[in-house]
PDB file of N, CA, C and O in Angstrom, chain B, residues numbered from 101:
ATOM      1  N   MET B 101     -21.562  41.615   4.694  1.00  0.00           N
ATOM      2  CA  MET B 101     -21.152  40.189   4.362  1.00  0.00           C
ATOM      3  C   MET B 101     -21.702  39.043   5.331  1.00  0.00           C
ATOM      4  O   MET B 101     -21.447  39.010   6.535  1.00  0.00           O
ATOM      5  N   SER B 102     -22.337  38.288   4.785  1.00  0.00           N
ATOM      6  CA  SER B 102     -23.315  37.203   5.502  1.00  0.00           C
ATOM      7  C   SER B 102     -22.156  35.850   5.841  1.00  0.00           C
ATOM      8  O   SER B 102     -21.197  35.478   5.165  1.00  0.00           O
ATOM      9  N   GLY B 103     -22.664  35.344   7.097  1.00  0.00           N
ATOM     10  CA  GLY B 103     -21.806  34.180   7.279  1.00  0.00           C
ATOM     11  C   GLY B 103     -21.483  33.379   6.306  1.00  0.00           C
ATOM     12  O   GLY B 103     -20.322  32.976   6.233  1.00  0.00           O
ATOM     13  N   ARG B 104     -22.526  32.959   5.288  1.00  0.00           N
ATOM     14  CA  ARG B 104     -22.114  31.744   4.154  1.00  0.00           C
ATOM     15  C   ARG B 104     -20.875  32.011   3.495  1.00  0.00           C
ATOM     16  O   ARG B 104     -20.019  31.138   3.349  1.00  0.00           O
ATOM     17  N   GLU B 105     -20.721  33.443   3.004  1.00  0.00           N
ATOM     18  CA  GLU B 105     -19.769  34.038   2.118  1.00  0.00           C
ATOM     19  C   GLU B 105     -18.099  33.751   2.553  1.00  0.00           C
ATOM     20  O   GLU B 105     -17.180  33.602   1.747  1.00  0.00           O
ATOM     21  N   GLY B 106     -17.999  33.721   3.947  1.00  0.00           N
ATOM     22  CA  GLY B 106     -16.933  33.674   4.551  1.00  0.00           C
ATOM     23  C   GLY B 106     -16.093  32.329   4.540  1.00  0.00           C
ATOM     24  O   GLY B 106     -16.707  31.293   4.289  1.00  0.00           O
ATOM     25  N   GLY B 107     -14.735  32.272   4.794  1.00  0.00           N
ATOM     26  CA  GLY B 107     -14.102  30.923   4.724  1.00  0.00           C
ATOM     27  C   GLY B 107     -13.631  30.607   3.264  1.00  0.00           C
ATOM     28  O   GLY B 107     -13.675  31.376   2.304  1.00  0.00           O
ATOM     29  N   LYS B 108     -13.146  29.246   3.297  1.00  0.00           N
ATOM     30  CA  LYS B 108     -12.498  28.800   1.964  1.00  0.00           C
ATOM     31  C   LYS B 108     -13.461  28.478   1.318  1.00  0.00           C
ATOM     32  O   LYS B 108     -14.454  28.024   1.887  1.00  0.00           O
ATOM     33  N   LYS B 109     -13.399  28.659  -0.261  1.00  0.00           N
ATOM     34  CA  LYS B 109     -14.620  28.123  -1.201  1.00  0.00           C
ATOM     35  C   LYS B 109     -13.887  26.846  -1.567  1.00  0.00           C
ATOM     36  O   LYS B 109     -12.704  26.562  -1.758  1.00  0.00           O
ATOM     37  N   LYS B 110     -15.337  26.013  -1.600  1.00  0.00           N
ATOM     38  CA  LYS B 110     -15.091  24.454  -2.016  1.00  0.00           C
ATOM     39  C   LYS B 110     -14.473  24.508  -3.338  1.00  0.00           C
ATOM     40  O   LYS B 110     -14.777  25.451  -4.069  1.00  0.00           O
ATOM     41  N   PRO B 111     -13.582  23.556  -3.775  1.00  0.00           N
ATOM     42  CA  PRO B 111     -12.942  23.449  -5.266  1.00  0.00           C
ATOM     43  C   PRO B 111     -14.356  22.842  -5.925  1.00  0.00           C
ATOM     44  O   PRO B 111     -15.272  22.360  -5.258  1.00  0.00           O
ATOM     45  N   LEU B 112     -14.333  22.968  -7.338  1.00  0.00           N
ATOM     46  CA  LEU B 112     -15.124  22.455  -8.238  1.00  0.00           C
ATOM     47  C   LEU B 112     -14.804  20.828  -8.181  1.00  0.00           C
ATOM     48  O   LEU B 112     -13.669  20.417  -7.940  1.00  0.00           O
ATOM     49  N   LYS B 113     -15.850  20.008  -8.411  1.00  0.00           N
ATOM     50  CA  LYS B 113     -15.616  18.517  -8.503  1.00  0.00           C
ATOM     51  C   LYS B 113     -14.843  18.140  -9.872  1.00  0.00           C
ATOM     52  O   LYS B 113     -15.419  18.382 -10.932  1.00  0.00           O
ATOM     53  N   ALA B 114     -13.634  17.591  -9.883  1.00  0.00           N
ATOM     54  CA  ALA B 114     -13.020  17.249 -10.888  1.00  0.00           C
ATOM     55  C   ALA B 114     -13.940  15.773 -11.799  1.00  0.00           C
ATOM     56  O   ALA B 114     -14.313  14.712 -11.299  1.00  0.00           O
ATOM     57  N   PRO B 115     -14.070  16.224 -13.157  1.00  0.00           N
ATOM     58  CA  PRO B 115     -14.837  14.926 -13.918  1.00  0.00           C
ATOM     59  C   PRO B 115     -13.817  13.577 -13.591  1.00  0.00           C
ATOM     60  O   PRO B 115     -12.596  13.501 -13.463  1.00  0.00           O
ATOM     61  N   LYS B 116     -14.962  12.506 -13.515  1.00  0.00           N
ATOM     62  CA  LYS B 116     -14.344  11.455 -13.361  1.00  0.00           C
ATOM     63  C   LYS B 116     -13.412  10.750 -14.534  1.00  0.00           C
ATOM     64  O   LYS B 116     -13.613  10.897 -15.740  1.00  0.00           O
ATOM     65  N   LYS B 117     -12.500  10.066 -14.029  1.00  0.00           N
ATOM     66  CA  LYS B 117     -11.399   9.753 -15.159  1.00  0.00           C
ATOM     67  C   LYS B 117     -12.012   8.607 -15.958  1.00  0.00           C
ATOM     68  O   LYS B 117     -12.680   7.861 -15.243  1.00  0.00           O
ATOM     69  N   GLN B 118     -11.972   8.294 -17.131  1.00  0.00           N
ATOM     70  CA  GLN B 118     -12.376   7.370 -18.153  1.00  0.00           C
ATOM     71  C   GLN B 118     -11.725   5.984 -17.707  1.00  0.00           C
ATOM     72  O   GLN B 118     -10.506   5.916 -17.547  1.00  0.00           O
ATOM     73  N   SER B 119     -12.509   4.941 -17.521  1.00  0.00           N
ATOM     74  CA  SER B 119     -11.889   3.650 -17.219  1.00  0.00           C
ATOM     75  C   SER B 119     -11.246   3.317 -18.540  1.00  0.00           C
ATOM     76  O   SER B 119     -11.814   3.381 -19.630  1.00  0.00           O
ATOM     77  N   LYS B 120     -10.076   2.979 -18.337  1.00  0.00           N
ATOM     78  CA  LYS B 120      -9.515   2.298 -19.832  1.00  0.00           C
ATOM     79  C   LYS B 120      -9.584   0.840 -19.555  1.00  0.00           C
ATOM     80  O   LYS B 120      -9.475   0.275 -18.467  1.00  0.00           O
ATOM     81  N   GLU B 121      -9.812   0.259 -20.901  1.00  0.00           N
ATOM     82  CA  GLU B 121      -9.923  -1.085 -21.006  1.00  0.00           C
ATOM     83  C   GLU B 121      -8.631  -1.604 -20.694  1.00  0.00           C
ATOM     84  O   GLU B 121      -7.577  -1.057 -21.019  1.00  0.00           O
ATOM     85  N   MET B 122      -8.733  -2.668 -20.059  1.00  0.00           N
ATOM     86  CA  MET B 122      -7.224  -3.503 -19.557  1.00  0.00           C
ATOM     87  C   MET B 122      -7.077  -4.588 -20.862  1.00  0.00           C
ATOM     88  O   MET B 122      -7.940  -5.305 -21.367  1.00  0.00           O
ATOM     89  N   ASP B 123      -5.930  -4.455 -21.136  1.00  0.00           N
ATOM     90  CA  ASP B 123      -5.552  -5.468 -21.920  1.00  0.00           C
ATOM     91  C   ASP B 123      -4.768  -6.697 -21.093  1.00  0.00           C
ATOM     92  O   ASP B 123      -4.595  -6.732 -19.875  1.00  0.00           O
ATOM     93  N   ASP B 124      -4.377  -7.603 -21.985  1.00  0.00           N
ATOM     94  CA  ASP B 124      -4.045  -8.928 -21.163  1.00  0.00           C
ATOM     95  C   ASP B 124      -2.617  -8.888 -20.378  1.00  0.00           C
ATOM     96  O   ASP B 124      -2.251  -9.656 -19.489  1.00  0.00           O
ATOM     97  N   GLU B 125      -1.866  -7.723 -20.974  1.00  0.00           N
ATOM     98  CA  GLU B 125      -0.622  -7.735 -20.170  1.00  0.00           C
ATOM     99  C   GLU B 125      -1.041  -7.024 -19.116  1.00  0.00           C
ATOM    100  O   GLU B 125      -0.295  -7.327 -18.184  1.00  0.00           O
ATOM    101  N   ASP B 126      -2.036  -6.042 -18.676  1.00  0.00           N
ATOM    102  CA  ASP B 126      -2.530  -5.379 -17.563  1.00  0.00           C
ATOM    103  C   ASP B 126      -2.961  -6.525 -16.718  1.00  0.00           C
ATOM    104  O   ASP B 126      -2.391  -6.558 -15.628  1.00  0.00           O
ATOM    105  N   MET B 127      -3.807  -7.457 -16.939  1.00  0.00           N
ATOM    106  CA  MET B 127      -4.465  -8.287 -16.466  1.00  0.00           C
ATOM    107  C   MET B 127      -3.573  -9.297 -15.536  1.00  0.00           C
ATOM    108  O   MET B 127      -3.788  -9.619 -14.368  1.00  0.00           O
ATOM    109  N   ALA B 128      -2.478  -9.710 -16.425  1.00  0.00           N
ATOM    110  CA  ALA B 128      -1.213 -10.572 -16.202  1.00  0.00           C
ATOM    111  C   ALA B 128      -0.321  -9.958 -15.096  1.00  0.00           C
ATOM    112  O   ALA B 128       0.226 -10.625 -14.218  1.00  0.00           O
ATOM    113  N   TYR B 129      -0.207  -8.244 -15.270  1.00  0.00           N
ATOM    114  CA  TYR B 129       0.698  -7.593 -14.266  1.00  0.00           C
ATOM    115  C   TYR B 129      -0.013  -7.750 -12.895  1.00  0.00           C
ATOM    116  O   TYR B 129       0.631  -8.166 -11.932  1.00  0.00           O
ATOM    117  N   LYS B 130      -1.443  -7.400 -12.775  1.00  0.00           N
ATOM    118  CA  LYS B 130      -2.210  -7.185 -11.444  1.00  0.00           C
ATOM    119  C   LYS B 130      -2.346  -8.516 -11.118  1.00  0.00           C
ATOM    120  O   LYS B 130      -2.510  -8.647  -9.905  1.00  0.00           O
ATOM    121  N   GLN B 131      -2.343  -9.636 -11.775  1.00  0.00           N
ATOM    122  CA  GLN B 131      -2.205 -10.841 -11.081  1.00  0.00           C
ATOM    123  C   GLN B 131      -1.184 -11.248 -10.421  1.00  0.00           C
ATOM    124  O   GLN B 131      -1.318 -11.806  -9.333  1.00  0.00           O
ATOM    125  N   LYS B 132       0.033 -11.022 -11.001  1.00  0.00           N
ATOM    126  CA  LYS B 132       1.142 -11.475 -10.574  1.00  0.00           C
ATOM    127  C   LYS B 132       1.519 -10.424  -9.076  1.00  0.00           C
ATOM    128  O   LYS B 132       2.119 -10.835  -8.083  1.00  0.00           O
ATOM    129  N   GLN B 133       1.041  -9.176  -9.250  1.00  0.00           N
ATOM    130  CA  GLN B 133       1.059  -8.533  -8.172  1.00  0.00           C
ATOM    131  C   GLN B 133       0.329  -9.290  -6.776  1.00  0.00           C
ATOM    132  O   GLN B 133       0.874  -9.538  -5.700  1.00  0.00           O
ATOM    133  N   LYS B 134      -0.969  -9.536  -7.161  1.00  0.00           N
ATOM    134  CA  LYS B 134      -1.532 -10.425  -6.210  1.00  0.00           C
ATOM    135  C   LYS B 134      -1.113 -11.517  -5.538  1.00  0.00           C
ATOM    136  O   LYS B 134      -1.367 -11.799  -4.367  1.00  0.00           O
ATOM    137  N   ASP B 135      -0.426 -12.159  -6.359  1.00  0.00           N
ATOM    138  CA  ASP B 135       0.129 -13.501  -6.184  1.00  0.00           C
ATOM    139  C   ASP B 135       1.550 -13.160  -5.344  1.00  0.00           C
ATOM    140  O   ASP B 135       1.979 -13.953  -4.506  1.00  0.00           O
ATOM    141  N   GLU B 136       2.103 -12.131  -5.599  1.00  0.00           N
ATOM    142  CA  GLU B 136       3.110 -11.727  -4.737  1.00  0.00           C
ATOM    143  C   GLU B 136       3.030 -11.220  -3.393  1.00  0.00           C
ATOM    144  O   GLU B 136       3.813 -11.357  -2.453  1.00  0.00           O
ATOM    145  N   GLN B 137       1.405 -10.312  -3.519  1.00  0.00           N
ATOM    146  CA  GLN B 137       1.209  -9.966  -2.216  1.00  0.00           C
ATOM    147  C   GLN B 137       0.780 -11.060  -1.176  1.00  0.00           C
ATOM    148  O   GLN B 137       1.131 -11.034   0.004  1.00  0.00           O
ATOM    149  N   LYS B 138      -0.057 -12.072  -1.770  1.00  0.00           N
ATOM    150  CA  LYS B 138      -0.272 -13.426  -1.041  1.00  0.00           C
ATOM    151  C   LYS B 138       0.803 -14.017  -0.363  1.00  0.00           C
ATOM    152  O   LYS B 138       0.686 -14.546   0.742  1.00  0.00           O
ATOM    153  N   ALA B 139       2.031 -13.926  -1.109  1.00  0.00           N
ATOM    154  CA  ALA B 139       3.423 -14.653  -0.672  1.00  0.00           C
ATOM    155  C   ALA B 139       4.129 -14.004   0.542  1.00  0.00           C
ATOM    156  O   ALA B 139       4.745 -14.550   1.457  1.00  0.00           O
ATOM    157  N   MET B 140       3.889 -12.748   0.317  1.00  0.00           N
ATOM    158  CA  MET B 140       4.433 -11.869   1.395  1.00  0.00           C
ATOM    159  C   MET B 140       3.627 -11.966   2.574  1.00  0.00           C
ATOM    160  O   MET B 140       4.251 -11.950   3.635  1.00  0.00           O
ATOM    161  N   GLU B 141       2.241 -12.074   2.634  1.00  0.00           N
ATOM    162  CA  GLU B 141       1.540 -12.318   3.637  1.00  0.00           C
ATOM    163  C   GLU B 141       1.805 -13.429   4.236  1.00  0.00           C
ATOM    164  O   GLU B 141       1.767 -13.428   5.467  1.00  0.00           O
ATOM    165  N   GLN B 142       2.117 -14.575   3.567  1.00  0.00           N
ATOM    166  CA  GLN B 142       2.363 -15.978   4.130  1.00  0.00           C
ATOM    167  C   GLN B 142       3.792 -15.919   4.718  1.00  0.00           C
ATOM    168  O   GLN B 142       4.066 -16.626   5.687  1.00  0.00           O
ATOM    169  N   MET B 143       4.571 -15.224   4.247  1.00  0.00           N
ATOM    170  CA  MET B 143       5.881 -15.035   4.884  1.00  0.00           C
ATOM    171  C   MET B 143       5.949 -14.287   6.230  1.00  0.00           C
ATOM    172  O   MET B 143       6.666 -14.632   7.170  1.00  0.00           O
ATOM    173  N   LYS B 144       5.098 -13.195   6.217  1.00  0.00           N
ATOM    174  CA  LYS B 144       5.279 -12.429   7.274  1.00  0.00           C
ATOM    175  C   LYS B 144       4.474 -13.147   8.624  1.00  0.00           C
ATOM    176  O   LYS B 144       4.830 -12.936   9.783  1.00  0.00           O
ATOM    177  N   ALA B 145       3.258 -14.082   8.223  1.00  0.00           N
ATOM    178  CA  ALA B 145       2.644 -14.831   9.206  1.00  0.00           C
ATOM    179  C   ALA B 145       3.582 -16.032   9.496  1.00  0.00           C
ATOM    180  O   ALA B 145       3.394 -16.503  10.618  1.00  0.00           O
ATOM    181  N   LYS B 146       4.616 -16.689   8.711  1.00  0.00           N
ATOM    182  CA  LYS B 146       5.632 -17.463   9.126  1.00  0.00           C
ATOM    183  C   LYS B 146       6.558 -17.033  10.010  1.00  0.00           C
ATOM    184  O   LYS B 146       6.797 -17.715  11.006  1.00  0.00           O
ATOM    185  N   ALA B 147       7.187 -15.890   9.786  1.00  0.00           N
ATOM    186  CA  ALA B 147       8.075 -15.260  10.520  1.00  0.00           C
ATOM    187  C   ALA B 147       7.726 -14.703  11.796  1.00  0.00           C
ATOM    188  O   ALA B 147       8.574 -14.553  12.676  1.00  0.00           O
ATOM    189  N   ALA B 148       6.333 -14.342  11.964  1.00  0.00           N
ATOM    190  CA  ALA B 148       5.648 -13.733  13.159  1.00  0.00           C
ATOM    191  C   ALA B 148       6.036 -14.987  14.414  1.00  0.00           C
ATOM    192  O   ALA B 148       6.286 -14.663  15.575  1.00  0.00           O
ATOM    193  N   GLY B 149       6.028 -16.220  14.005  1.00  0.00           N
ATOM    194  CA  GLY B 149       5.979 -17.131  14.978  1.00  0.00           C
ATOM    195  C   GLY B 149       7.089 -17.333  15.877  1.00  0.00           C
ATOM    196  O   GLY B 149       7.131 -17.751  17.034  1.00  0.00           O
ATOM    197  N   LYS B 150       8.276 -16.808  14.804  1.00  0.00           N
ATOM    198  CA  LYS B 150       9.671 -17.085  15.471  1.00  0.00           C
ATOM    199  C   LYS B 150       9.825 -15.767  16.048  1.00  0.00           C
ATOM    200  O   LYS B 150       9.165 -14.729  15.991  1.00  0.00           O
ATOM    201  N   GLY B 151      11.191 -16.218  16.778  1.00  0.00           N
ATOM    202  CA  GLY B 151      11.832 -14.922  17.589  1.00  0.00           C
ATOM    203  C   GLY B 151      12.517 -13.840  16.874  1.00  0.00           C
ATOM    204  O   GLY B 151      12.713 -14.102  15.688  1.00  0.00           O
ATOM    205  N   PRO B 152      12.897 -12.797  17.239  1.00  0.00           N
ATOM    206  CA  PRO B 152      13.662 -11.901  16.791  1.00  0.00           C
ATOM    207  C   PRO B 152      14.705 -12.394  15.956  1.00  0.00           C
ATOM    208  O   PRO B 152      15.076 -13.496  16.360  1.00  0.00           O
ATOM    209  N   LEU B 153      15.395 -11.955  14.822  1.00  0.00           N
ATOM    210  CA  LEU B 153      16.490 -12.358  13.802  1.00  0.00           C
ATOM    211  C   LEU B 153      17.547 -11.742  14.832  1.00  0.00           C
ATOM    212  O   LEU B 153      18.380 -12.581  15.176  1.00  0.00           O
ATOM    213  N   THR B 154      17.702 -10.583  15.359  1.00  0.00           N
ATOM    214  CA  THR B 154      18.801 -10.074  15.897  1.00  0.00           C
ATOM    215  C   THR B 154      18.963 -10.507  17.312  1.00  0.00           C
ATOM    216  O   THR B 154      17.977 -11.027  17.834  1.00  0.00           O
ATOM    217  N   GLY B 155      20.289 -10.346  18.170  1.00  0.00           N
ATOM    218  CA  GLY B 155      20.348 -10.771  19.357  1.00  0.00           C
ATOM    219  C   GLY B 155      20.083  -9.637  20.188  1.00  0.00           C
ATOM    220  O   GLY B 155      20.268  -9.879  21.381  1.00  0.00           O
ATOM    221  N   GLY B 156      19.717  -8.504  19.932  1.00  0.00           N
ATOM    222  CA  GLY B 156      18.876  -7.774  20.686  1.00  0.00           C
ATOM    223  C   GLY B 156      19.962  -6.600  21.219  1.00  0.00           C
ATOM    224  O   GLY B 156      20.246  -6.394  22.399  1.00  0.00           O
ATOM    225  N   GLY B 157      20.556  -5.803  19.914  1.00  0.00           N
ATOM    226  CA  GLY B 157      21.038  -4.630  20.441  1.00  0.00           C
ATOM    227  C   GLY B 157      22.533  -4.727  20.888  1.00  0.00           C
ATOM    228  O   GLY B 157      23.277  -5.488  20.270  1.00  0.00           O
ATOM    229  N   ILE B 158      22.979  -4.025  21.882  1.00  0.00           N
ATOM    230  CA  ILE B 158      24.476  -3.867  22.733  1.00  0.00           C
ATOM    231  C   ILE B 158      24.377  -5.063  23.545  1.00  0.00           C
ATOM    232  O   ILE B 158      23.456  -5.376  24.300  1.00  0.00           O
ATOM    233  N   LYS B 159      25.615  -5.786  23.252  1.00  0.00           N
ATOM    234  CA  LYS B 159      25.957  -6.941  23.946  1.00  0.00           C
ATOM    235  C   LYS B 159      26.823  -6.655  25.036  1.00  0.00           C
ATOM    236  O   LYS B 159      27.970  -6.303  24.762  1.00  0.00           O
ATOM    237  N   LYS B 160      26.449  -6.751  26.309  1.00  0.00           N
ATOM    238  CA  LYS B 160      27.366  -6.541  27.315  1.00  0.00           C
ATOM    239  C   LYS B 160      28.139  -7.695  27.921  1.00  0.00           C
ATOM    240  O   LYS B 160      27.718  -8.841  28.074  1.00  0.00           O
ATOM    241  N   SER B 161      29.317  -7.227  28.237  1.00  0.00           N
ATOM    242  CA  SER B 161      30.538  -8.123  28.744  1.00  0.00           C
ATOM    243  C   SER B 161      30.226  -8.659  30.306  1.00  0.00           C
ATOM    244  O   SER B 161      29.374  -8.110  31.004  1.00  0.00           O
ATOM    245  N   GLY B 162      30.791  -9.465  30.630  1.00  0.00           N
ATOM    246  CA  GLY B 162      30.392  -9.803  32.144  1.00  0.00           C
ATOM    247  C   GLY B 162      31.294  -9.029  32.863  1.00  0.00           C
ATOM    248  O   GLY B 162      31.079  -8.915  34.070  1.00  0.00           O
ATOM    249  N   LYS B 163      32.278  -8.462  32.367  1.00  0.00           N
ATOM    250  CA  LYS B 163      32.890  -7.408  33.331  1.00  0.00           C
ATOM    251  C   LYS B 163      32.324  -6.216  33.747  1.00  0.00           C
ATOM    252  O   LYS B 163      31.552  -5.652  32.971  1.00  0.00           O
ATOM    253  N   LYS B 164      32.595  -5.662  34.970  1.00  0.00           N
ATOM    254  CA  LYS B 164      31.938  -4.364  35.259  1.00  0.00           C
ATOM    255  C   LYS B 164      32.969  -3.260  35.423  1.00  0.00           C
ATOM    256  O   LYS B 164      32.607  -2.109  35.668  1.00  0.00           O
TER     257      LYS B 164
END
């Protein structure tokens, strides 16, 4: 047994999937997703400038 035969065999490459033609509904859906993604990015950037929304975990009383 030579060194090249040992080990895991590589799987055969799967054939490439046919790229289906996109109709108007698919194009509109993809455009809607892009718009939503941009809106989320803008909201994240806007929210990053502010402080945290919560007061910070367990609140301690003044008593000991």
